[in-house]
Short mmCIF file of C-alpha atoms in Angstrom, two decimals:
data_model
loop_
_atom_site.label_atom_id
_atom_site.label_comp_id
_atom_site.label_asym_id
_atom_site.label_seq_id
_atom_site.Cartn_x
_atom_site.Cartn_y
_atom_site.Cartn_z
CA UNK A 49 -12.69 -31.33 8.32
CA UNK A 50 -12.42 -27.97 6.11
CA UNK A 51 -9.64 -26.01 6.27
CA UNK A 52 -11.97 -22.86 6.63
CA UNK A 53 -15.86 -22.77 7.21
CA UNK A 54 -18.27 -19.95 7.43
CA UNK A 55 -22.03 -20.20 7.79
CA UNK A 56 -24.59 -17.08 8.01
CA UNK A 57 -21.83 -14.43 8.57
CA UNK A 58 -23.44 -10.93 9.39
CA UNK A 59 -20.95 -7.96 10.03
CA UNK A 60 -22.32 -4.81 11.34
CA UNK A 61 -20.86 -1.35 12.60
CA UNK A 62 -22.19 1.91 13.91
CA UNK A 63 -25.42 0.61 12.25
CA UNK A 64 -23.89 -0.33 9.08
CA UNK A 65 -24.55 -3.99 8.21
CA UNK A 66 -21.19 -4.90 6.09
CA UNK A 67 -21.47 -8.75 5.51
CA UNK A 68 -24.95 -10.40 5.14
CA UNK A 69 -25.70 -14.12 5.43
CA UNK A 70 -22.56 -14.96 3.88
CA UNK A 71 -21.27 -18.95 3.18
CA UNK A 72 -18.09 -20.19 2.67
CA UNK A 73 -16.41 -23.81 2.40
CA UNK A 74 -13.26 -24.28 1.29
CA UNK A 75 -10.78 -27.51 1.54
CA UNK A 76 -7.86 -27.98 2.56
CA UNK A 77 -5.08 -27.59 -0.61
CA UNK A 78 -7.29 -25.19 -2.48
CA UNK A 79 -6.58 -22.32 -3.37
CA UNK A 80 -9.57 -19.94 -3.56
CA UNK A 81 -10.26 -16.02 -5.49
CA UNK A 82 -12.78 -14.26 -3.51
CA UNK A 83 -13.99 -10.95 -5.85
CA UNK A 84 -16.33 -8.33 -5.63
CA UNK A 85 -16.78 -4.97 -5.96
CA UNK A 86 -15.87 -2.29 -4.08
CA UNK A 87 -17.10 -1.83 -0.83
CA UNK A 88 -19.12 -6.07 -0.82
CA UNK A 89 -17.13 -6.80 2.77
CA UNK A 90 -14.26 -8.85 1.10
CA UNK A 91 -11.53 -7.57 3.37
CA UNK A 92 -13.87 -7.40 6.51
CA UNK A 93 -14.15 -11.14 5.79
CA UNK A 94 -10.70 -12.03 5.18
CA UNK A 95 -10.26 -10.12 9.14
CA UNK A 96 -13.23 -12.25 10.41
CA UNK A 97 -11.02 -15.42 9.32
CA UNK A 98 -7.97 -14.24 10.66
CA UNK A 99 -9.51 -12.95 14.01
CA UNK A 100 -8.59 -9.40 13.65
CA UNK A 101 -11.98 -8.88 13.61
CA UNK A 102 -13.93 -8.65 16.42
CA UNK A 103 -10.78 -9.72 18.92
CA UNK A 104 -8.63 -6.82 17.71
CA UNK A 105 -11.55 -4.45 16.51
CA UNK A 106 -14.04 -4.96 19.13
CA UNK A 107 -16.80 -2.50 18.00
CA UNK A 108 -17.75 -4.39 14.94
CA UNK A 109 -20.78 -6.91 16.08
CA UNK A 110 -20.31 -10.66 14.12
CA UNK A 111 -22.61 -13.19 13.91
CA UNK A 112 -22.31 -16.71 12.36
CA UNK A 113 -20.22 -19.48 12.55
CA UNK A 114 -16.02 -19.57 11.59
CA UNK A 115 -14.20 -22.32 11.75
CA UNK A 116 -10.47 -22.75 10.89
CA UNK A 117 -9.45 -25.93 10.58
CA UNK A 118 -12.08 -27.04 12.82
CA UNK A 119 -10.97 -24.11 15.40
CA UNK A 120 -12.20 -21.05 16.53
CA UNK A 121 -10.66 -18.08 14.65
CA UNK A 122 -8.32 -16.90 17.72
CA UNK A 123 -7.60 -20.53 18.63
CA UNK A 124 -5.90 -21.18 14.93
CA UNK A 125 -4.07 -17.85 15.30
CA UNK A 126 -2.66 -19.08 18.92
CA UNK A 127 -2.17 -22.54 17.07
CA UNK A 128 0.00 -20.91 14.50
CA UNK A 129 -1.86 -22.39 11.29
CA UNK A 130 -3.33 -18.90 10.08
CA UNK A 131 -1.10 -15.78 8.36
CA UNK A 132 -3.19 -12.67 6.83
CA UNK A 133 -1.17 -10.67 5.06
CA UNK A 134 -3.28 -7.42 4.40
CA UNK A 135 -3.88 -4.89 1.67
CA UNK A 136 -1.82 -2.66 4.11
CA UNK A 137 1.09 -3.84 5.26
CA UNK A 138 2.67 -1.05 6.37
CA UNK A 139 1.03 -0.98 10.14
CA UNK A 140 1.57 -4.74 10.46
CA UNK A 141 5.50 -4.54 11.51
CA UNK A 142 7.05 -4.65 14.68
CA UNK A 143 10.76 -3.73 14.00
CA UNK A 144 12.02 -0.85 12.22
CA UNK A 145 14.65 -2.84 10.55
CA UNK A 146 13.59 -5.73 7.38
CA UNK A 147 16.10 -8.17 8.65
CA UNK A 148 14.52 -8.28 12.61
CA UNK A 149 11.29 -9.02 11.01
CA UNK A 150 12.57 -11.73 9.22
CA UNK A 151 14.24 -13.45 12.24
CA UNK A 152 11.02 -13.40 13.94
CA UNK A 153 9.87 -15.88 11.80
CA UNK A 154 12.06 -18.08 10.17
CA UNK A 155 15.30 -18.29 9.30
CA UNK A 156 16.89 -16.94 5.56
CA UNK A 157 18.00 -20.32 4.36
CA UNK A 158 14.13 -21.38 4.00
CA UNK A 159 12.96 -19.08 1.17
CA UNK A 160 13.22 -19.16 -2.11
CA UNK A 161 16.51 -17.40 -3.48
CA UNK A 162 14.75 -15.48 -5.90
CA UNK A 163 12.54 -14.02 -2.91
CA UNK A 164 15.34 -12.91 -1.01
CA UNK A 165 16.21 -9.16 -1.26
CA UNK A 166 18.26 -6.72 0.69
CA UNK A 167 17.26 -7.09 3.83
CA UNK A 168 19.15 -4.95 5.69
CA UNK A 169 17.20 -1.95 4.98
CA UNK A 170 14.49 0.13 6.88
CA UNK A 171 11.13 -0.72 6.93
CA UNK A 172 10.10 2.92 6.04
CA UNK A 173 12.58 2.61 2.94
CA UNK A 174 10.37 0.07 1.33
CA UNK A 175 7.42 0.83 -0.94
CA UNK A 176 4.27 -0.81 -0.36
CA UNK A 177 5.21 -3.39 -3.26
CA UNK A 178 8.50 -4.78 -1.42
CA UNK A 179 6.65 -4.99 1.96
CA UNK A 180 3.78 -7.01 0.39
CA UNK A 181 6.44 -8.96 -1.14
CA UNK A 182 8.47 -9.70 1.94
CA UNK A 183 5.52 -9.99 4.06
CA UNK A 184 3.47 -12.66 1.82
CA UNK A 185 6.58 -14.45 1.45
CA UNK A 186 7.24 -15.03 5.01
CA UNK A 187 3.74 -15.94 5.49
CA UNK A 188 4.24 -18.27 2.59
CA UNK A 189 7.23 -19.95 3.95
CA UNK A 190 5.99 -19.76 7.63
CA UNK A 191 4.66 -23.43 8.29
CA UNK A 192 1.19 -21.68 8.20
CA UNK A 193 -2.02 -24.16 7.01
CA UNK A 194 -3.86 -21.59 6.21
CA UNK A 195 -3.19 -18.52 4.26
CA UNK A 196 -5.29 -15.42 3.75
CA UNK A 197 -3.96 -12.96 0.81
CA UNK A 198 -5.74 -9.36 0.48
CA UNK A 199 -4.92 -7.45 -3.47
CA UNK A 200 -1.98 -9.25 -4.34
CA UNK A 201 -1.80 -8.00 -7.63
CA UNK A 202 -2.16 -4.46 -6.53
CA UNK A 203 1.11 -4.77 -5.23
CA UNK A 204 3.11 -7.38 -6.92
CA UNK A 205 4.53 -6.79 -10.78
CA UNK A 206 3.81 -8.95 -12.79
CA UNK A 207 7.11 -11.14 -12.65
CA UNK A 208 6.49 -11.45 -8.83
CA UNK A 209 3.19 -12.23 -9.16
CA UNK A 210 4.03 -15.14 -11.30
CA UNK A 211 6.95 -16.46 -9.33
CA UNK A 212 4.87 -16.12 -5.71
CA UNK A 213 1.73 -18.02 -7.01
CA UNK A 214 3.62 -20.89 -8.98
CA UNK A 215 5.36 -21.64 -5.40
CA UNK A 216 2.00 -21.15 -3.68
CA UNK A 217 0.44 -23.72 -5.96
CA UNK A 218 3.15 -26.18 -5.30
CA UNK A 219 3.17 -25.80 -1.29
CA UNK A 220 -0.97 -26.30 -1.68
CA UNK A 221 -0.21 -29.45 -3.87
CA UNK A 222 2.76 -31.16 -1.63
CA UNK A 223 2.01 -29.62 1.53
CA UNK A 224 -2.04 -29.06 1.87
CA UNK A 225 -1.62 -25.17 1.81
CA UNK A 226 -5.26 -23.96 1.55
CA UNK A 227 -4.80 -20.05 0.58
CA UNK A 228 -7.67 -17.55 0.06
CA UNK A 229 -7.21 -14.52 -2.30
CA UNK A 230 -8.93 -11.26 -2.03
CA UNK A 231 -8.79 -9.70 -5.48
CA UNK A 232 -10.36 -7.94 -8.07
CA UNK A 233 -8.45 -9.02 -11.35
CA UNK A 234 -9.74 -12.66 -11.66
CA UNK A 235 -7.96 -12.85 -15.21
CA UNK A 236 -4.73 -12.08 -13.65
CA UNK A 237 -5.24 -15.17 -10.99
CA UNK A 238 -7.49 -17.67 -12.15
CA UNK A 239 -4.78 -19.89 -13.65
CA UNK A 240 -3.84 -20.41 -10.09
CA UNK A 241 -6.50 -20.85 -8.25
CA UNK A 242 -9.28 -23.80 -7.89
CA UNK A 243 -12.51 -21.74 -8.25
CA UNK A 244 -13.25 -18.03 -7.86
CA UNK A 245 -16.42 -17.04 -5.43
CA UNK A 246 -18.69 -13.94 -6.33
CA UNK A 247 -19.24 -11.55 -3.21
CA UNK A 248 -21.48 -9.03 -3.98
CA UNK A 249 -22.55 -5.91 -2.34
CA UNK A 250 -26.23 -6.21 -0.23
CA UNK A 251 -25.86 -2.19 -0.33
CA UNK A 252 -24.54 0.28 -3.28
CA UNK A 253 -21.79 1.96 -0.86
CA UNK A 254 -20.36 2.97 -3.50
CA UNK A 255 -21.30 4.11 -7.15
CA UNK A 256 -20.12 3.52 -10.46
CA UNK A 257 -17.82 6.58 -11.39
CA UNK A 258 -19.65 9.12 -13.57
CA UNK A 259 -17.86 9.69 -16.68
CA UNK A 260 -16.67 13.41 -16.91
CA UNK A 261 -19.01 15.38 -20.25
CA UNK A 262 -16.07 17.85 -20.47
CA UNK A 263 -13.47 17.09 -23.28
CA UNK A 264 -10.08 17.08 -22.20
CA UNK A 265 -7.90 19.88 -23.64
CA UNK A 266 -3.77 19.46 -23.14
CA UNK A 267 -2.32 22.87 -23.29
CA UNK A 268 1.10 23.79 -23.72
CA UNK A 269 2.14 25.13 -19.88
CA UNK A 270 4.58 23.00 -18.42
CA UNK A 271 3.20 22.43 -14.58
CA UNK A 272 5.96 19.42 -13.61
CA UNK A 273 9.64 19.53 -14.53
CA UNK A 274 12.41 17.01 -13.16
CA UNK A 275 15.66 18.09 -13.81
CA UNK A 276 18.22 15.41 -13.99
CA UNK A 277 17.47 14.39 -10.90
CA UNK A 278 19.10 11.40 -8.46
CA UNK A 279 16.75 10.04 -5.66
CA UNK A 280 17.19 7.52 -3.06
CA UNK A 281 18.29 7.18 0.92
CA UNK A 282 21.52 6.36 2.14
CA UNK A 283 22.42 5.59 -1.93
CA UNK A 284 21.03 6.72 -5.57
CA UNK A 285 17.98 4.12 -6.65
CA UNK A 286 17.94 6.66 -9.69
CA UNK A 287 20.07 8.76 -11.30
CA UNK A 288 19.70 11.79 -13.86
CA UNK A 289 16.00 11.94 -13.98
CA UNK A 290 14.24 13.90 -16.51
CA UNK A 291 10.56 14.37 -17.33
CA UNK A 292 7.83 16.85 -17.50
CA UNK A 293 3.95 17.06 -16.74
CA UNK A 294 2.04 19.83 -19.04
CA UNK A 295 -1.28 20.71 -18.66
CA UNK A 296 -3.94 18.46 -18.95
CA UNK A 297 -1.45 15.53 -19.48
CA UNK A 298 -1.80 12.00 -18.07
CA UNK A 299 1.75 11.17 -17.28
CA UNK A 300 2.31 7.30 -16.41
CA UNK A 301 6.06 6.10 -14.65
CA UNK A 302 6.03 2.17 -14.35
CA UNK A 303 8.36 -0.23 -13.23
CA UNK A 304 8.53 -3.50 -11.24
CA UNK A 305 8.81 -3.70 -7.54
CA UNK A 306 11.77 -2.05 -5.80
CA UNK A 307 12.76 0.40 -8.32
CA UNK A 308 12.38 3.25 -6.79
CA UNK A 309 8.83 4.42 -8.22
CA UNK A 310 7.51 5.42 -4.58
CA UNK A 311 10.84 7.28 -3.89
CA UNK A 312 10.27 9.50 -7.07
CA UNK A 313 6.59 10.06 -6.44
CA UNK A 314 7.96 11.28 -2.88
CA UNK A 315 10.38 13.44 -4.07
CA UNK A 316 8.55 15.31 -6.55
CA UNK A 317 5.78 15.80 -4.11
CA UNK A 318 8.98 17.59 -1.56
CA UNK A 319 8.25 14.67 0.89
CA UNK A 320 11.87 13.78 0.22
CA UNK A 321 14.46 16.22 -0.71
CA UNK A 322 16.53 15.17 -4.24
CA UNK A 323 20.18 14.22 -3.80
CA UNK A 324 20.91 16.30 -6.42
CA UNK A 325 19.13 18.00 -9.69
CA UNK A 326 15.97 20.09 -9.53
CA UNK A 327 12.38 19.80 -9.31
CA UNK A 328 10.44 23.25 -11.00
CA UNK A 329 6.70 22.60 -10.32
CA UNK A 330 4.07 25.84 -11.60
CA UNK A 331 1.07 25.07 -9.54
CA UNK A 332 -0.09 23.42 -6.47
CA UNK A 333 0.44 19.65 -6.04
CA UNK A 334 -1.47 17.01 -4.19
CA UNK A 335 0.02 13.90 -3.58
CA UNK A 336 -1.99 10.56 -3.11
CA UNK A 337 -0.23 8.33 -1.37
CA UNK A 338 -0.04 4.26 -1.56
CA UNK A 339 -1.86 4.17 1.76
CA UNK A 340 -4.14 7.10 1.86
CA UNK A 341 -6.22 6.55 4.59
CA UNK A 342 -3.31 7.33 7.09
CA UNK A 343 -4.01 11.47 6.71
CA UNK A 344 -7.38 11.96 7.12
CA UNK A 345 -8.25 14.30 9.79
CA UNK A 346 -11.89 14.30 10.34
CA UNK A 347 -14.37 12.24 11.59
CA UNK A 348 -17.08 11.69 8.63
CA UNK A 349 -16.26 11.35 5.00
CA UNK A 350 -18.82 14.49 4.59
CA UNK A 351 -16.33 16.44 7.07
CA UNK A 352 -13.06 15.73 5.24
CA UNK A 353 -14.45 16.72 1.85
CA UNK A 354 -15.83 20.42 3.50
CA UNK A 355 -12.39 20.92 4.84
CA UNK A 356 -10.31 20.22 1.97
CA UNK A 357 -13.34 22.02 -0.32
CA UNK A 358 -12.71 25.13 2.03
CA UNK A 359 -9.43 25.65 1.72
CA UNK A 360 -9.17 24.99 -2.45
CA UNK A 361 -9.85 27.10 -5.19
CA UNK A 362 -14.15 25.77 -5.79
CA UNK A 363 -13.79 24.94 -9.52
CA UNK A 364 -16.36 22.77 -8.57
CA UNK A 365 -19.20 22.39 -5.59
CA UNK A 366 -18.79 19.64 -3.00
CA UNK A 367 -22.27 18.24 -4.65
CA UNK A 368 -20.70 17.61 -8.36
CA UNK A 369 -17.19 15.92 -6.76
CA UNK A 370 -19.42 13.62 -4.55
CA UNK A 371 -21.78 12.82 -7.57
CA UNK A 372 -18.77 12.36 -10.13
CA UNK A 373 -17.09 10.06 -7.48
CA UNK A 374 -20.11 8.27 -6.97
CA UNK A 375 -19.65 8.43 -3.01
CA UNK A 376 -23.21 9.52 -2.06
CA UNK A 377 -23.46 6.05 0.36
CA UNK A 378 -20.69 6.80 2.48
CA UNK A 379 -20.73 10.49 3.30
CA UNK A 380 -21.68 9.60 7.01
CA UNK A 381 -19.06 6.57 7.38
CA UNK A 382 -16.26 7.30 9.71
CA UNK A 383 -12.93 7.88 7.88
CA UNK A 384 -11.51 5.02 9.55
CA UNK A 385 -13.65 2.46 9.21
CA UNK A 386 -13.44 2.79 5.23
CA UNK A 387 -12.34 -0.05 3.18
CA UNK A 388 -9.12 0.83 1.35
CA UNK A 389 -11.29 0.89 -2.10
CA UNK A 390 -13.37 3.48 -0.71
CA UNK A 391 -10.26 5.32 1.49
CA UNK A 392 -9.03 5.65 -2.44
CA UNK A 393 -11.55 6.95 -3.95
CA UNK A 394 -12.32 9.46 -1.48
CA UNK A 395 -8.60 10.79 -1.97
CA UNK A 396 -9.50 11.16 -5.49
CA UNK A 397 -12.40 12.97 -4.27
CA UNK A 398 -10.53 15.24 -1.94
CA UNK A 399 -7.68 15.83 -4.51
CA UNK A 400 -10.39 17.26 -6.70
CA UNK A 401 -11.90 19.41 -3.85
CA UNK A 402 -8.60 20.71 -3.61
CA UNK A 403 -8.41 22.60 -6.49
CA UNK A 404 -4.75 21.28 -7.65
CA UNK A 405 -3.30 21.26 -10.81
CA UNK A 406 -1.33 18.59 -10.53
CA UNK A 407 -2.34 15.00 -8.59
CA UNK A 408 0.33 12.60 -8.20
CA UNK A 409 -0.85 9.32 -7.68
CA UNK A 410 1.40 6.61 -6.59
CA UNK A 411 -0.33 2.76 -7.43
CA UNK A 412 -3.87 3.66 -7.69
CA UNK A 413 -5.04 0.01 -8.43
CA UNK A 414 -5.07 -0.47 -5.00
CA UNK A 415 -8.27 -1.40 -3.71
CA UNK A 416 -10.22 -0.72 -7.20
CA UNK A 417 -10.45 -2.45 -10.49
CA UNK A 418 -9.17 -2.18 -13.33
CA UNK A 419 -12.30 -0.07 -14.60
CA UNK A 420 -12.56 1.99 -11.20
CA UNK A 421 -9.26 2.88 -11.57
CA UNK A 422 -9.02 4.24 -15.51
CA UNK A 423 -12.39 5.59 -14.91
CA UNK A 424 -10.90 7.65 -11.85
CA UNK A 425 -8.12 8.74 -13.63
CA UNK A 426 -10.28 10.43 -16.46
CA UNK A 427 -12.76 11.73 -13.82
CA UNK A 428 -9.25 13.93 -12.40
CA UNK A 429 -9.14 15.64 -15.87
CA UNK A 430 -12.61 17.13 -15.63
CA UNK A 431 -11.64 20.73 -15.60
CA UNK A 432 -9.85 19.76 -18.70
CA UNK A 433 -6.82 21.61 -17.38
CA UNK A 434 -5.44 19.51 -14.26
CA UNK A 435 -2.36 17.04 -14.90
CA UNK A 436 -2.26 13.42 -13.44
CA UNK A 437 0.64 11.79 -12.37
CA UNK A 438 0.68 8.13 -12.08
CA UNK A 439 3.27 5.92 -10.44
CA UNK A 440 2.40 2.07 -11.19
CA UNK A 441 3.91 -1.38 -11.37
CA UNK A 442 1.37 -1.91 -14.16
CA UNK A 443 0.98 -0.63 -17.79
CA UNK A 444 -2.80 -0.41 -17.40
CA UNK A 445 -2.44 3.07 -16.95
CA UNK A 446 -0.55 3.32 -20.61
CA UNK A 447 -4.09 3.07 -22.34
CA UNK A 448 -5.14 6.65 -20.89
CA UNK A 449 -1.71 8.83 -20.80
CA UNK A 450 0.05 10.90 -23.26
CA UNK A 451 3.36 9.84 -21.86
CA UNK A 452 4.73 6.98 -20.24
CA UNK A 453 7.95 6.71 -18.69
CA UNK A 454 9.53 3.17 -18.26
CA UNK A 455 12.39 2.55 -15.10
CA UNK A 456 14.72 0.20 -15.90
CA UNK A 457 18.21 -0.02 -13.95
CA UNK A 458 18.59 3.12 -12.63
CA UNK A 459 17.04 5.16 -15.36
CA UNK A 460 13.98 6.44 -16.41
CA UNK A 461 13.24 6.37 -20.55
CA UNK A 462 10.20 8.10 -21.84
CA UNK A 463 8.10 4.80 -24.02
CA UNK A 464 5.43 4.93 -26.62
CA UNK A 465 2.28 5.48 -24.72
#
C-alpha cells in the first residue's frame, strides 16, 4: 500500500483549471520535495491530500483519484494519520494562548527540548516563523503517518531548519514517517529528502518579473530614522534600536526566529507603538505584511490595483506596474483564491501603485524563490528614489542592500552588506 497516491488530478475554480492530470506515488518512510514555480498548483495539491480541499472549500471542482494510506482523504484525517501544516499558519489556531494549543495535542514531555519555547505567550505575539515552528513541530511529534509541509524554509532560519529535518529524517527511518515538502529552494532540502518531483505550470499565471531599465540613484534624504528604540509586548525583545533608511536604499534586518524582527517591522510601520525611543519617518510608508493576503478589500486583482492606484501619487500607470510585476494572468482572479506566491507579488504590485517612499517588507521569500524575490526587490526601486525595507531570517537579501543590520540578543548591529 502507498502512503499517498494520486492519479489524473484536475483542480478547477470559477473556470480556472489549477491542477492538470497530475500523478503522484510516494512510499511510506520517504520523504518527498515537491517544487515548482509560482502559481503550478503545489499548495492546492498539498490541500487536496489533506482534504481541505474540496470538504472545507467546496467551490473548487476535483477530479482524480487520492488515496492516503489506502483511505479516502477525509477518512485519514478522521483516522488521525494526516497533519498539513500550511504556508499560513496563522488562521489554523483555535486558542488564543500557545500553551492550550499545545495541550490539544500532546503533552510537553514528548518534544524535543531544543523545540520547546515559551509557551505561555499569545498566539498573536508570535511571528509567522515561531508559529510555523511550533505548529510543524507538533505535527511532527503528533503520532501522524503522514505529514504534509508547505515553504518550510520560508519560515524556518537556518539553524531550525536543520534541527527540524534531521529529526524528521530519523522519525521517517525508525518510525515509517512519509512527509511531503512544498518548497521552492531544492538546494536548501535535498540533503533530506529521497527525490524531488517537478510540478510545472499548464498556464503562465504568472510572469517572470521584468527587470526595471532605470538605474538606481541613492540620495542623501534620510526617509526612516529609529531612535534608540525598545520594542516588545508585555517585556523589551529589543532594546536601544538605531538605524536609518535614505533614499533609494535597500535596507536588510535579519535574524533567526523569535527575535523580534516582525515586532520591529510593526513598530516602525505605527502598527505597534515603541516602549520607548522615537521613530522620525519623512514620507509615506507601506507596510507588507508576512501574510498579505489578509487586507485586501476587493473582489478582482484588477479592482485592488485601481483602488490603491487611485488614491497614490501615479508615478507610474496601472499598465507599467502590472507589466513590471508580470501579473497580466491573474488580473480577473478573485483576491482570495490567490496562492500566497501570487497574494505576494500583488502586494508588491499594490505597494508600487501606492506611490510610497518607503516599503517595508517583512519575510518576502514567502511564497517566491529565491530569484522572484531579489528580482522583486529591485523592481521596488524603479523610480530610483523609493527605499526598501526588508525584515528576513535569511541573508539572501544581503546581496542587493546597502545596509544590513544583524539582531543578535537584544540588539541590533549594522554588518557589512
Amino acid at each position: 500500500m502507498k502512503a499517498v497516491e494520486v492519479r489524473n488530478l484536475v483542480v478547477e475554480i470559477n473556470g480556472y483549471t489549477i491542477i492538470n492530470n497530475f500523478n503522484l506515488n510516494v512510499n511510506k518512510g520517504e520523504i518527498v520535495l515537491i517544487t515548482g514555480p509560482t502559481g503550478s498548483g503545489k499548495t492546492t495539491l498539498l490541500k487536496v491530500i489533506a482534504g481541505i480541499i474540496p470538504y472545507l472549500y467546496s467551490k473548487y471542482n476535483v477530479e482524480g483519484v487520492i488515496r492516503v494510506l489506502g483511505l479516502e482523504p477525509r477518512q485519514a484525517v478522521e483516522k488521525g494519520l494526516i497533519a498539513y501544516v500550511p504556508q499560513d499558519p496563522i488562521a489554523y489556531n483555535i486558542s488564543p494562548w500557545i500553551i492550550s494549543e499545545q495541550n490539544l495535542v500532546s503533552p510537553i514531555n514528548s518534544y524535543p527540548p531544543r523545540f520547546i519555547g515559551d509557551l505561555n505567550v499569545r498566539v498573536d505575539q508570535l511571528s509567522l516563523g515561531q508559529l510555523y515552528k511550533f505548529i510543524s513541530t507538533m505535527a511532527l511529534n503528533g503520532n501522524v503517518k503522514v505529514l504534509l509541509l508547505d515553504e518550510p524554509t520560508s519560515h524556518l532560519d537556518s539553524e531550525s531548519l536543520e534541527n527540524f529535518m534531521k529529526h524528521a529524517r530519523r522519525l521517517a527511518r525508525i518510525q515509517k514517517l512519509t512527509i511531503l515538502l512544498v518548497d521552492h529552494r531544492v538546494k536548501l532540502l535535498e540533503s533530506y529528502t529521497d527525490y524531488t518531483i517537478y510540478m510545472p505550470s499548464h498556464r503562465n499565471s504568472v510572469q517572470t518579473p521584468r527587470q526595471p531599465h532605470v538605474p538606481r540613484r541613492s540620495g542623501n534624504k534620510v526617509l526612516l530614522e529609529v531612535v534608540d528604540v525598545s520594542v516588545g509586548y508585555s517585556r523589551p525583545l529589543l532594546d536601544n534600536v538605531n538605524l536609518t533608511v535614505k533614499e533609494g536604499e535597500v535596507v536588510l534586518v535579519y535574524g533567526r526566529n523569535g527575535v523580534g524582527k516582525t515586532t520591529l517591522a510593526k513598530t516602525i510601520a505605527g502598527i505597534l507603538k515603541p516602549l520607548k525611543g522615537e521613530v522620525k519617518i519623512n514620507g509615506r510608508l507601506f507596510y507588507i505584511p508576512q501574510s498579505p493576503i489578509y487586507w485586501f478589500s476587493h473582489r478582482t486583482v484588477r479592482e485592488e490595483l485601481r483602488f490603491y492606484h487611485a488614491i497614490g501619487d501615479r508615478r507610474l500607470s496601472l499598465e507599467q506596474i502590472v507589466e513590471t510585476i508580470g501579473i497580466e494572468e491573474i488580473l480577473e482572479k478573485h483576491t482570495y483564491t490567490l496562492s500566497i506566491g501570487e497574494a505576494r507579488l500583488l502586494s508588491i504590485a499594490l505597494a508600487m501603485a501606492s506611490g510610497a517612499d518607503i516599503i517595508i517588507l517583512d519575510e518576502p521569500l514567502i511564497g517566491l524563490d529565491d530569484y522572484e524575490s531579489l528580482r522583486l526587490v529591485n523592481t521596488l526601486l524603479y523610480t530610483g528614489k523609493r527605499s526598501v525595507l526588508v525584515f528576513s531570517h535569511s541573508k539572501l537579501f544581503s546581496r542587493v542592500a546597502d545596509k544590513v543590520y544583524e539582531i543578535r540578543g537584544r540588539k541590533i548591529i549594522e554588518a557589512t552588506s
